[in-house]
Short mmCIF file of C-alpha atoms and ligand atoms in Angstrom, two decimals:
data_model
loop_
_atom_site.label_atom_id
_atom_site.label_comp_id
_atom_site.label_asym_id
_atom_site.label_seq_id
_atom_site.Cartn_x
_atom_site.Cartn_y
_atom_site.Cartn_z
CA MET A 1 2.10 -9.54 -26.13
CA SER A 2 5.44 -8.25 -25.00
CA LEU A 3 7.21 -9.92 -22.13
CA ILE A 4 6.72 -7.16 -19.61
CA ASP A 5 2.97 -6.96 -20.29
CA GLN A 6 2.40 -10.50 -19.10
CA THR A 7 0.93 -11.08 -15.66
CA ALA A 8 3.14 -12.44 -12.90
CA VAL A 9 1.28 -15.76 -13.06
CA GLU A 10 2.04 -16.06 -16.79
CA LEU A 11 5.65 -15.05 -16.28
CA LEU A 12 6.05 -17.54 -13.49
CA SER A 13 4.79 -20.38 -15.63
CA ASN A 14 7.24 -19.38 -18.37
CA LEU A 15 10.07 -19.28 -15.86
CA THR A 16 9.11 -22.64 -14.40
CA SER A 17 8.78 -24.35 -17.77
CA GLY A 18 12.15 -23.04 -18.88
CA ASN A 19 10.71 -20.85 -21.68
CA LEU A 20 12.18 -17.84 -19.98
CA THR A 21 15.20 -17.17 -17.83
CA SER A 22 15.26 -14.76 -14.96
CA VAL A 23 18.15 -12.95 -16.61
CA GLU A 24 15.98 -12.31 -19.69
CA LEU A 25 13.03 -11.25 -17.59
CA THR A 26 14.92 -9.08 -15.13
CA GLY A 27 16.80 -7.53 -18.04
CA ALA A 28 13.52 -6.68 -19.79
CA PHE A 29 12.13 -4.92 -16.71
CA LEU A 30 15.43 -3.12 -16.10
CA ASP A 31 15.34 -1.90 -19.72
CA GLU A 32 11.84 -0.57 -19.15
CA ILE A 33 12.99 1.20 -15.98
CA GLU A 34 15.82 2.72 -17.99
CA ARG A 35 13.38 3.83 -20.69
CA ARG A 36 10.51 5.10 -18.56
CA ASP A 37 11.62 5.94 -15.07
CA GLY A 38 13.36 9.15 -16.04
CA ALA A 39 9.84 10.52 -16.54
CA VAL A 40 7.77 8.50 -14.03
CA LYS A 41 10.35 8.55 -11.22
CA ALA A 42 8.83 5.59 -9.41
CA PHE A 43 12.16 4.35 -8.06
CA LEU A 44 14.54 5.79 -5.51
CA HIS A 45 17.21 3.17 -5.97
CA VAL A 46 17.85 0.54 -8.64
CA ASP A 47 20.98 -1.56 -8.55
CA ALA A 48 20.82 -3.19 -11.97
CA ASP A 49 24.03 -5.17 -11.49
CA ALA A 50 22.87 -6.63 -8.19
CA ALA A 51 19.48 -7.55 -9.66
CA MET A 52 21.10 -9.21 -12.69
CA ALA A 53 23.53 -11.09 -10.45
CA GLN A 54 20.62 -12.36 -8.35
CA ALA A 55 18.73 -13.39 -11.50
CA ASP A 56 21.77 -15.19 -12.85
CA GLU A 57 22.27 -17.12 -9.62
CA ILE A 58 18.63 -18.20 -9.60
CA ASP A 59 18.91 -19.36 -13.23
CA ARG A 60 22.05 -21.31 -12.46
CA ASN A 61 20.47 -22.96 -9.43
CA ARG A 62 17.52 -23.97 -11.54
CA THR A 63 19.75 -25.42 -14.27
CA ALA A 64 21.65 -27.33 -11.60
CA GLY A 65 18.36 -28.85 -10.43
CA LYS A 66 18.34 -27.17 -7.03
CA PRO A 67 14.90 -26.58 -5.50
CA ALA A 68 13.44 -23.30 -6.71
CA GLY A 69 11.49 -20.92 -4.48
CA ARG A 70 7.88 -19.95 -5.07
CA LEU A 71 8.76 -16.79 -7.00
CA ALA A 72 11.98 -18.08 -8.50
CA GLY A 73 13.35 -15.48 -10.87
CA MET A 74 10.45 -13.02 -10.55
CA PRO A 75 11.33 -9.33 -10.16
CA VAL A 76 9.61 -7.62 -7.22
CA ALA A 77 9.90 -3.92 -6.34
CA VAL A 78 9.87 -2.92 -2.68
CA LYS A 79 8.67 0.31 -1.08
CA ASP A 80 11.63 2.10 0.42
CA LEU A 81 10.59 1.51 4.03
CA LEU A 82 11.44 -2.18 4.35
CA CYS A 83 14.82 -2.81 5.90
CA THR A 84 17.08 -4.71 3.52
CA VAL A 85 20.65 -5.67 4.34
CA ASP A 86 23.14 -3.27 2.80
CA VAL A 87 20.52 -1.60 0.61
CA PRO A 88 19.64 2.06 1.26
CA THR A 89 16.34 2.23 3.14
CA THR A 90 15.46 5.90 3.20
CA CYS A 91 11.68 6.14 3.74
CA ALA A 92 12.05 8.98 1.21
CA SER A 93 13.46 11.09 4.03
CA ARG A 94 16.66 13.10 4.38
CA MET A 95 16.69 11.73 7.90
CA LEU A 96 17.51 8.22 6.65
CA GLU A 97 19.33 9.23 3.46
CA ASN A 98 22.43 7.25 4.41
CA PHE A 99 20.80 4.37 6.28
CA CYS A 100 21.72 0.85 5.13
CA PRO A 101 20.14 -1.62 7.54
CA PRO A 102 22.10 -4.49 9.02
CA TYR A 103 19.12 -6.85 8.82
CA ASP A 104 16.27 -7.86 6.52
CA ALA A 105 12.62 -7.16 7.21
CA THR A 106 10.68 -10.42 7.41
CA VAL A 107 8.85 -9.63 4.17
CA VAL A 108 12.19 -9.08 2.43
CA ALA A 109 13.56 -12.28 3.93
CA ARG A 110 10.50 -14.16 2.64
CA LEU A 111 10.93 -12.67 -0.84
CA LYS A 112 14.57 -13.72 -0.82
CA ALA A 113 13.68 -17.19 0.43
CA ALA A 114 11.14 -17.43 -2.42
CA ASP A 115 13.98 -16.58 -4.88
CA ALA A 116 12.38 -13.31 -5.99
CA VAL A 117 14.68 -10.77 -7.63
CA LEU A 118 14.66 -7.48 -5.72
CA ILE A 119 14.59 -5.09 -8.63
CA GLY A 120 14.45 -1.74 -6.88
CA ARG A 121 13.24 0.52 -4.10
CA THR A 122 10.15 2.57 -4.76
CA ASN A 123 9.37 6.18 -3.93
CA MET A 124 6.84 7.16 -1.29
CA ASP A 125 5.65 10.03 0.84
CA GLU A 126 8.22 10.64 3.56
CA PHE A 127 7.75 8.03 6.31
CA ALA A 128 4.51 7.04 4.48
CA MET A 129 2.82 10.26 5.56
CA GLY A 130 0.75 11.46 2.65
CA GLY A 131 -1.50 10.42 -0.17
CA SER A 132 0.19 11.80 -3.26
CA CYS A 133 3.91 10.90 -3.22
CA GLU A 134 4.63 14.64 -3.26
CA ASN A 135 6.01 14.45 0.29
CA SER A 136 9.06 12.46 -0.79
CA ALA A 137 12.17 14.41 0.20
CA PHE A 138 13.78 13.44 -3.11
CA HIS A 139 11.24 13.95 -5.90
CA PRO A 140 7.57 13.38 -6.61
CA THR A 141 6.50 10.36 -8.65
CA HIS A 142 4.32 10.98 -11.71
CA ASN A 143 1.20 9.07 -12.63
CA PRO A 144 1.98 7.00 -15.75
CA TRP A 145 -1.55 7.75 -17.04
CA ASP A 146 -0.94 11.50 -16.94
CA MET A 147 2.46 12.85 -16.04
CA ASP A 148 0.99 16.04 -14.57
CA ARG A 149 -0.88 14.05 -11.95
CA ILE A 150 -0.05 12.34 -8.68
CA PRO A 151 0.20 8.54 -8.60
CA GLY A 152 -1.50 8.47 -5.19
CA GLY A 153 0.33 7.69 -2.01
CA SER A 154 2.01 6.96 0.06
CA SER A 155 3.01 3.85 -1.96
CA GLY A 156 2.98 5.96 -5.14
CA GLY A 157 6.17 4.52 -6.61
CA ALA A 158 5.03 0.97 -5.88
CA ALA A 159 1.76 1.46 -7.79
CA ALA A 160 3.27 3.55 -10.61
CA CYS A 161 6.00 1.00 -11.35
CA VAL A 162 3.44 -1.79 -11.77
CA ALA A 163 1.17 0.42 -13.91
CA ALA A 164 4.09 1.44 -16.14
CA ARG A 165 5.24 -2.21 -16.31
CA MET A 166 8.61 -1.49 -14.75
CA ALA A 167 7.92 -4.36 -12.32
CA PRO A 168 5.33 -7.14 -12.35
CA LEU A 169 4.80 -7.07 -8.58
CA SER A 170 5.52 -4.70 -5.74
CA ILE A 171 5.20 -4.39 -1.99
CA GLY A 172 3.49 -1.38 -0.43
CA SER A 173 2.37 -0.42 3.03
CA ASP A 174 -1.04 0.83 4.09
CA THR A 175 -1.67 2.76 7.30
CA GLY A 176 -4.75 4.65 6.13
CA GLY A 177 -5.04 3.79 2.45
CA SER A 178 -1.49 3.90 1.13
CA ILE A 179 -1.76 0.72 -0.92
CA ARG A 180 -5.37 1.02 -2.06
CA SER A 181 -5.36 4.69 -2.96
CA PRO A 182 -2.32 4.61 -5.28
CA ALA A 183 -3.59 1.33 -6.76
CA ALA A 184 -6.82 3.17 -7.63
CA MET A 185 -5.00 6.21 -9.04
CA CYS A 186 -2.71 4.05 -11.19
CA GLY A 187 -5.24 1.42 -12.35
CA VAL A 188 -3.67 -1.60 -10.63
CA THR A 189 -4.77 -4.04 -7.93
CA GLY A 190 -3.61 -3.43 -4.36
CA MET A 191 -4.52 -5.13 -1.10
CA LYS A 192 -4.29 -4.11 2.53
CA PRO A 193 -4.37 -7.38 4.43
CA THR A 194 -5.84 -7.79 7.91
CA TYR A 195 -3.74 -6.27 10.69
CA GLY A 196 -1.50 -9.13 11.78
CA ARG A 197 -1.65 -11.11 8.52
CA VAL A 198 1.78 -9.91 7.32
CA SER A 199 4.76 -9.36 9.62
CA ARG A 200 5.77 -5.78 10.26
CA TYR A 201 9.23 -6.74 11.47
CA GLY A 202 11.71 -4.48 9.70
CA LEU A 203 9.01 -2.14 8.39
CA VAL A 204 10.01 1.36 9.45
CA ALA A 205 7.08 2.27 11.67
CA PHE A 206 4.67 5.13 11.03
CA ALA A 207 1.63 4.21 13.17
CA SER A 208 2.19 0.75 14.58
CA SER A 209 -1.42 -0.15 15.35
CA LEU A 210 -2.47 0.67 11.77
CA ASP A 211 0.52 -0.18 9.54
CA GLN A 212 0.23 -3.25 7.35
CA LEU A 213 2.24 -4.45 4.34
CA GLY A 214 0.60 -5.79 1.23
CA PRO A 215 0.88 -6.64 -2.46
CA ILE A 216 0.38 -4.43 -5.52
CA ALA A 217 -0.02 -6.18 -8.87
CA GLN A 218 -1.82 -6.17 -12.18
CA THR A 219 -4.48 -8.75 -11.36
CA ALA A 220 -6.17 -10.46 -8.42
CA GLU A 221 -4.32 -13.71 -9.24
CA ASP A 222 -0.96 -11.93 -9.11
CA THR A 223 -1.97 -10.31 -5.82
CA ALA A 224 -2.84 -13.75 -4.41
CA LEU A 225 0.53 -15.11 -5.47
CA LEU A 226 2.48 -12.37 -3.72
CA LEU A 227 0.30 -12.43 -0.59
CA GLU A 228 0.85 -16.17 -0.24
CA VAL A 229 4.59 -15.58 -0.12
CA ILE A 230 4.64 -12.70 2.35
CA ALA A 231 1.78 -13.60 4.75
CA GLY A 232 2.02 -15.60 7.92
CA HIS A 233 3.05 -15.68 11.52
CA ASP A 234 6.43 -14.32 12.55
CA LEU A 235 7.98 -14.66 15.98
CA MET A 236 9.74 -11.33 15.40
CA ASP A 237 6.41 -9.46 15.29
CA SER A 238 4.18 -10.16 18.26
CA THR A 239 1.22 -8.57 16.48
CA SER A 240 1.44 -11.01 13.59
CA VAL A 241 -1.21 -13.67 14.04
CA ASP A 242 -0.56 -17.39 14.24
CA ARG A 243 -3.10 -18.63 11.71
CA PRO A 244 -2.40 -20.77 8.69
CA VAL A 245 -2.11 -18.92 5.39
CA PRO A 246 -4.74 -20.23 2.97
CA LYS A 247 -3.66 -21.27 -0.52
CA TYR A 248 -5.09 -18.13 -2.09
CA THR A 249 -3.85 -19.06 -5.56
CA GLU A 250 -5.70 -22.38 -5.46
CA THR A 251 -9.11 -21.06 -4.42
CA ILE A 252 -9.11 -17.82 -6.37
CA GLY A 253 -10.88 -19.31 -9.37
CA ARG A 254 -13.90 -20.41 -7.33
CA LEU A 255 -17.06 -18.37 -7.62
CA LEU A 256 -18.55 -16.87 -4.48
CA GLU A 257 -22.08 -18.23 -4.51
CA GLY A 258 -24.80 -16.13 -2.93
CA LEU A 259 -22.49 -13.20 -2.35
CA ARG A 260 -24.11 -10.51 -0.18
CA ILE A 261 -22.77 -7.04 -0.91
CA GLY A 262 -23.29 -4.08 1.39
CA ILE A 263 -23.16 -0.51 0.20
CA VAL A 264 -22.99 2.53 2.43
CA PRO A 265 -25.32 5.24 1.05
CA GLU A 266 -23.27 8.02 2.69
CA HIS A 267 -20.30 7.00 0.55
CA PHE A 268 -22.19 8.24 -2.50
CA GLY A 269 -22.67 11.77 -1.21
CA ASP A 270 -21.52 15.18 -2.38
CA ALA A 271 -17.84 14.42 -1.82
CA LEU A 272 -17.90 11.82 -4.60
CA ASP A 273 -16.99 12.76 -8.16
CA ASP A 274 -19.78 11.92 -10.66
CA GLU A 275 -17.64 9.70 -12.86
CA VAL A 276 -16.35 7.72 -9.88
CA ASP A 277 -19.92 7.41 -8.61
CA ALA A 278 -21.08 6.08 -11.98
CA ALA A 279 -18.18 3.61 -12.31
CA VAL A 280 -18.74 2.22 -8.81
CA ARG A 281 -22.48 1.83 -9.35
CA GLU A 282 -21.87 0.10 -12.67
CA SER A 283 -19.43 -2.27 -10.93
CA ILE A 284 -22.06 -3.12 -8.36
CA ARG A 285 -24.37 -4.02 -11.25
CA VAL A 286 -21.63 -6.30 -12.57
CA TYR A 287 -21.67 -8.15 -9.24
CA GLU A 288 -25.48 -8.34 -9.39
CA SER A 289 -25.24 -9.85 -12.85
CA LEU A 290 -22.90 -12.45 -11.33
CA GLY A 291 -25.55 -13.40 -8.77
CA ALA A 292 -24.72 -11.11 -5.85
CA THR A 293 -27.43 -9.44 -3.81
CA VAL A 294 -26.98 -5.85 -2.73
CA LYS A 295 -28.30 -4.11 0.35
CA ASN A 296 -27.75 -0.78 2.03
CA ILE A 297 -25.89 -0.93 5.29
CA SER A 298 -24.97 1.68 7.83
CA LEU A 299 -21.59 2.55 9.31
CA PRO A 300 -22.90 5.27 11.62
CA HIS A 301 -19.52 6.32 12.99
CA GLY A 302 -17.83 6.38 9.59
CA LYS A 303 -18.11 10.15 9.48
CA TYR A 304 -15.64 10.37 12.37
CA ALA A 305 -13.07 8.04 10.80
CA VAL A 306 -10.85 10.73 9.26
CA ALA A 307 -10.87 12.75 12.49
CA ALA A 308 -10.01 9.71 14.63
CA TYR A 309 -7.33 8.57 12.20
CA TYR A 310 -5.66 11.98 12.11
CA ILE A 311 -5.36 11.90 15.89
CA ILE A 312 -4.31 8.27 16.35
CA ALA A 313 -1.83 8.08 13.46
CA PRO A 314 0.08 11.27 14.39
CA CYS A 315 0.10 10.27 18.09
CA GLU A 316 1.73 6.96 17.23
CA ALA A 317 4.03 8.65 14.73
CA SER A 318 5.26 11.18 17.27
CA GLY A 319 6.40 8.30 19.48
CA ASN A 320 7.83 6.19 16.66
CA LEU A 321 9.79 9.08 15.20
CA ALA A 322 11.31 10.11 18.53
CA ARG A 323 14.17 7.69 17.83
CA TYR A 324 15.51 9.91 15.02
CA ASP A 325 17.64 12.16 17.15
CA GLY A 326 20.95 12.00 15.31
CA VAL A 327 22.34 9.66 17.97
CA HIS A 328 20.30 6.47 18.00
CA TYR A 329 19.22 6.83 14.41
CA GLY A 330 19.27 9.20 11.53
CA ARG A 331 21.02 12.19 10.18
CA ARG A 332 23.11 14.32 12.52
CA THR A 333 23.58 18.01 11.86
CA ASP A 334 27.09 19.31 11.25
CA GLU A 335 26.52 22.44 13.26
CA HIS A 336 25.70 22.36 16.94
CA ASP A 337 27.01 23.76 20.19
CA SER A 338 24.94 21.80 22.72
CA LEU A 339 23.26 18.43 23.02
CA ILE A 340 19.76 19.89 22.83
CA GLY A 341 20.86 22.08 19.93
CA MET A 342 22.15 19.00 18.12
CA TYR A 343 18.88 17.09 18.61
CA SER A 344 16.81 19.98 17.49
CA ARG A 345 18.87 20.93 14.44
CA SER A 346 19.20 17.29 13.36
CA ARG A 347 15.43 16.87 13.46
CA SER A 348 14.74 20.24 11.81
CA GLU A 349 17.09 19.43 8.95
CA GLY A 350 16.12 15.77 8.63
CA PHE A 351 12.32 15.90 8.54
CA GLY A 352 10.16 17.49 5.85
CA PRO A 353 7.16 19.74 6.54
CA GLU A 354 4.43 17.06 6.58
CA VAL A 355 6.38 14.85 8.98
CA LYS A 356 6.95 17.83 11.27
CA ARG A 357 3.25 18.65 11.12
CA ARG A 358 2.34 15.09 12.16
CA ILE A 359 4.88 15.08 15.00
CA MET A 360 3.49 18.36 16.31
CA LEU A 361 -0.12 17.20 15.98
CA GLY A 362 0.67 13.96 17.77
CA THR A 363 2.75 15.52 20.51
CA TYR A 364 0.05 18.09 21.15
CA ALA A 365 -2.76 15.51 21.25
CA LEU A 366 -0.80 13.35 23.69
CA SER A 367 0.24 16.16 26.00
CA SER A 368 -1.03 16.34 29.52
CA GLY A 369 -4.42 18.00 29.68
CA TYR A 370 -5.26 17.08 26.05
CA TYR A 371 -4.68 13.33 26.14
CA ASP A 372 -8.21 12.49 27.27
CA ALA A 373 -9.87 15.02 25.03
CA TYR A 374 -8.08 13.90 21.86
CA TYR A 375 -6.22 10.60 22.00
CA LEU A 376 -8.49 8.73 24.39
CA LYS A 377 -11.58 10.06 22.65
CA ALA A 378 -10.19 8.97 19.27
CA LEU A 379 -9.56 5.46 20.65
CA LYS A 380 -13.18 5.28 21.79
CA VAL A 381 -14.35 6.33 18.34
CA ARG A 382 -12.07 3.69 16.86
CA ARG A 383 -13.83 1.04 18.97
CA LEU A 384 -17.22 2.24 17.71
CA ILE A 385 -16.01 2.16 14.11
CA ARG A 386 -14.86 -1.41 14.57
CA GLN A 387 -18.24 -2.35 16.07
CA ASP A 388 -20.00 -0.77 13.08
CA PHE A 389 -18.05 -3.05 10.76
CA ASP A 390 -18.76 -6.11 12.95
CA ARG A 391 -22.48 -5.39 12.80
CA ALA A 392 -22.38 -4.75 9.06
CA PHE A 393 -20.57 -8.03 8.45
CA ASP A 394 -23.35 -9.89 10.27
CA GLN A 395 -25.52 -8.96 7.31
CA VAL A 396 -23.19 -8.87 4.31
CA ASP A 397 -20.05 -10.60 3.07
CA LEU A 398 -18.37 -7.61 1.46
CA ILE A 399 -18.67 -3.84 1.64
CA VAL A 400 -18.23 -2.28 -1.78
CA GLY A 401 -17.67 1.38 -2.62
CA PRO A 402 -15.23 3.95 -3.95
CA VAL A 403 -11.55 3.97 -2.93
CA ALA A 404 -11.13 7.71 -3.33
CA PRO A 405 -13.49 10.61 -3.99
CA THR A 406 -11.91 11.54 -7.34
CA PRO A 407 -9.40 10.13 -9.84
CA ALA A 408 -5.79 11.36 -9.55
CA PHE A 409 -5.49 15.10 -8.99
CA LYS A 410 -2.81 17.40 -10.41
CA ILE A 411 0.63 17.55 -8.82
CA GLY A 412 0.62 20.62 -6.58
CA GLU A 413 -3.18 20.92 -6.50
CA LYS A 414 -3.55 20.10 -2.81
CA ALA A 415 0.02 20.74 -1.74
CA ASP A 416 -0.88 23.80 0.35
CA ASP A 417 -4.05 22.35 1.78
CA PRO A 418 -3.35 19.52 4.21
CA LEU A 419 -6.98 19.28 5.24
CA SER A 420 -8.22 18.54 1.73
CA MET A 421 -5.38 16.05 1.41
CA TYR A 422 -6.53 14.33 4.62
CA LEU A 423 -10.14 14.24 3.43
CA PHE A 424 -9.02 12.30 0.36
CA ASP A 425 -8.64 9.32 2.74
CA LEU A 426 -12.25 9.26 3.86
CA TYR A 427 -13.11 5.87 2.34
CA THR A 428 -9.92 4.02 3.29
CA VAL A 429 -8.94 4.89 6.87
CA GLY A 430 -11.86 2.97 8.42
CA THR A 431 -10.38 -0.35 7.19
CA ASN A 432 -7.18 0.33 9.14
CA LEU A 433 -8.93 1.62 12.25
CA ALA A 434 -11.02 -1.57 12.30
CA GLY A 435 -8.05 -3.83 11.44
CA ILE A 436 -10.00 -5.55 8.63
CA CYS A 437 -8.85 -6.16 5.04
CA GLY A 438 -9.54 -4.27 1.83
CA ILE A 439 -8.60 -4.33 -1.82
CA SER A 440 -8.69 -1.81 -4.66
CA ILE A 441 -9.37 -3.08 -8.17
CA PRO A 442 -9.62 -1.12 -11.42
CA CYS A 443 -13.27 -0.45 -12.34
CA GLY A 444 -13.32 2.32 -14.90
CA ILE A 445 -11.57 5.09 -16.77
CA SER A 446 -12.68 8.71 -16.46
CA GLY A 447 -13.38 10.99 -19.42
CA ALA A 448 -9.91 12.46 -18.91
CA GLY A 449 -8.42 8.98 -19.27
CA LEU A 450 -7.68 8.36 -15.58
CA PRO A 451 -8.24 5.04 -13.81
CA ILE A 452 -10.94 4.61 -11.15
CA GLY A 453 -10.70 2.10 -8.29
CA LEU A 454 -13.34 -0.08 -6.66
CA HIS A 455 -12.97 -0.76 -2.94
CA LEU A 456 -13.94 -4.13 -1.48
CA GLN A 457 -13.72 -4.63 2.28
CA ALA A 458 -14.09 -7.92 4.16
CA PRO A 459 -13.89 -9.05 7.80
CA THR A 460 -10.57 -9.91 9.43
CA PHE A 461 -8.68 -12.77 7.77
CA GLU A 462 -11.06 -12.94 4.82
CA GLU A 463 -8.40 -12.06 2.25
CA GLU A 464 -9.44 -15.16 0.35
CA ARG A 465 -12.96 -13.76 -0.04
CA LEU A 466 -11.58 -10.43 -1.28
CA LEU A 467 -9.36 -12.14 -3.82
CA ARG A 468 -12.11 -14.42 -5.10
CA ALA A 469 -14.50 -11.47 -5.41
CA ALA A 470 -11.82 -9.42 -7.18
CA ALA A 471 -11.05 -12.29 -9.56
CA MET A 472 -14.77 -12.75 -10.32
CA PHE A 473 -14.96 -9.08 -11.27
CA GLN A 474 -11.82 -9.27 -13.36
CA ARG A 475 -13.13 -12.27 -15.28
CA ALA A 476 -16.24 -10.25 -16.14
CA THR A 477 -14.51 -6.95 -17.01
CA ASP A 478 -11.28 -5.84 -18.63
CA TRP A 479 -10.44 -2.67 -16.68
CA HIS A 480 -7.44 -4.36 -15.06
CA THR A 481 -5.95 -5.06 -18.48
CA ARG A 482 -5.94 -1.39 -19.52
CA LYS A 483 -2.55 0.22 -19.52
CA PRO A 484 -1.32 3.77 -19.82
CA SER A 485 0.09 4.47 -23.26
CA PRO A 486 3.86 4.18 -23.25
CA VAL A 487 5.72 7.48 -23.36
N1 LIG B 1 -2.84 9.31 3.39
C1 LIG B 1 -2.80 8.77 4.71
C2 LIG B 1 -1.85 9.59 5.56
O1 LIG B 1 -1.34 10.53 5.07
C3 LIG B 1 -2.44 7.33 4.69
C4 LIG B 1 -0.99 7.07 4.65
C5 LIG B 1 -0.66 5.61 4.71
O2 LIG B 1 -1.51 4.74 4.58
N2 LIG B 1 0.61 5.34 4.95
O3 LIG B 1 -1.62 9.31 6.68
#
């Protein structure tokens, strides 16, 4: 097996034992980026010299016997919305095209402290608004399984680079499905941790009550490894929760005895593609063969999740994005003859169409006279959705279903139809509204050769359960080992 095809856990053991240097490993992934990323376009920024210098320093420290961090020498790609000192952090927006932050996001600081090599910045929908990576102001990313198709979004570059083996691990963010959906489209494993499990400090905000950072990797074990490094309390983020981080990598091999799985019959309705339906049902049978029991559960307010999400997320976004006025932050227009004119031209030039749509939706829903009818109502629905999950988790340990209604669609297919794009999120937004955790794992390949994802959801702070369940599945199947053919 070639170097870059190994899992992060395998690579780490080779690095630790001295079989492999970080310079060799980082060089191999950089070569693959060089070879493949012209077509896939997963990255927005790769500084090969900086990555090699970091790798070399880590190797030298190891040779000198200095203590090595948890990920010493391991390349990790980072979605382009995590502030990183002196590295462009654009959020795939013209607005932040020239922004180089003066500080590190906590997740970046933790990766650096773990001696990871920051190999590059991955493409995304502008400000994480979208589900296809087509809303990047710079270029779309292509799905490595079929270059005419979307890689999912908004963390499309983060999932595509792992699928195409241009990085062993990557960091994404998930506000309504943006880790899980691209993981499903690209045939990799991606987890949205519980709200508060991972610090959001230095994450450029989209919708602050929903945003959460998480790992994307080839396997459940690799996901556990990365989560262990990035999770945990942070004084710089008051919404991060002060709870110990379990040793996910140590417990992941343990079987979950007597696992009770819940399925939501409405998730298998008309919206669901037949091949996805069949793959998910077959996966549930795999769990049954491993001793799980399955029962139908009800999430009665689930049908309102997309509507509530597309009020709450734009409302929060309209506030968060108010700071980009060309003065405090962001691009400033060259042409203006008044202060108001400068604000308005800077914002018109800096934001793309989807971001403008969200700002207008949010501003409208928050405006006087509509606030109660839209925003407050959506918050009440959110509470009911959370209660549905609480009740469901009294009866089952995991909720299992599809991640997305279909495999990856064609680039351009939904570009003029925001509503159908929004409906693509119907299975994932509930997790964020409820603040619980979810993971997408590969569970099939469609007739057209496209990966299909299986969605597991668990109660708050039960990431360990998700990872053990995902690992159980991956020991029994080989979908996670399938790779797109190299181009
Ligand atoms: N597709 C969803 C949206 O467009 C989710 C995005 C996300 O999770 N960042 O808002």
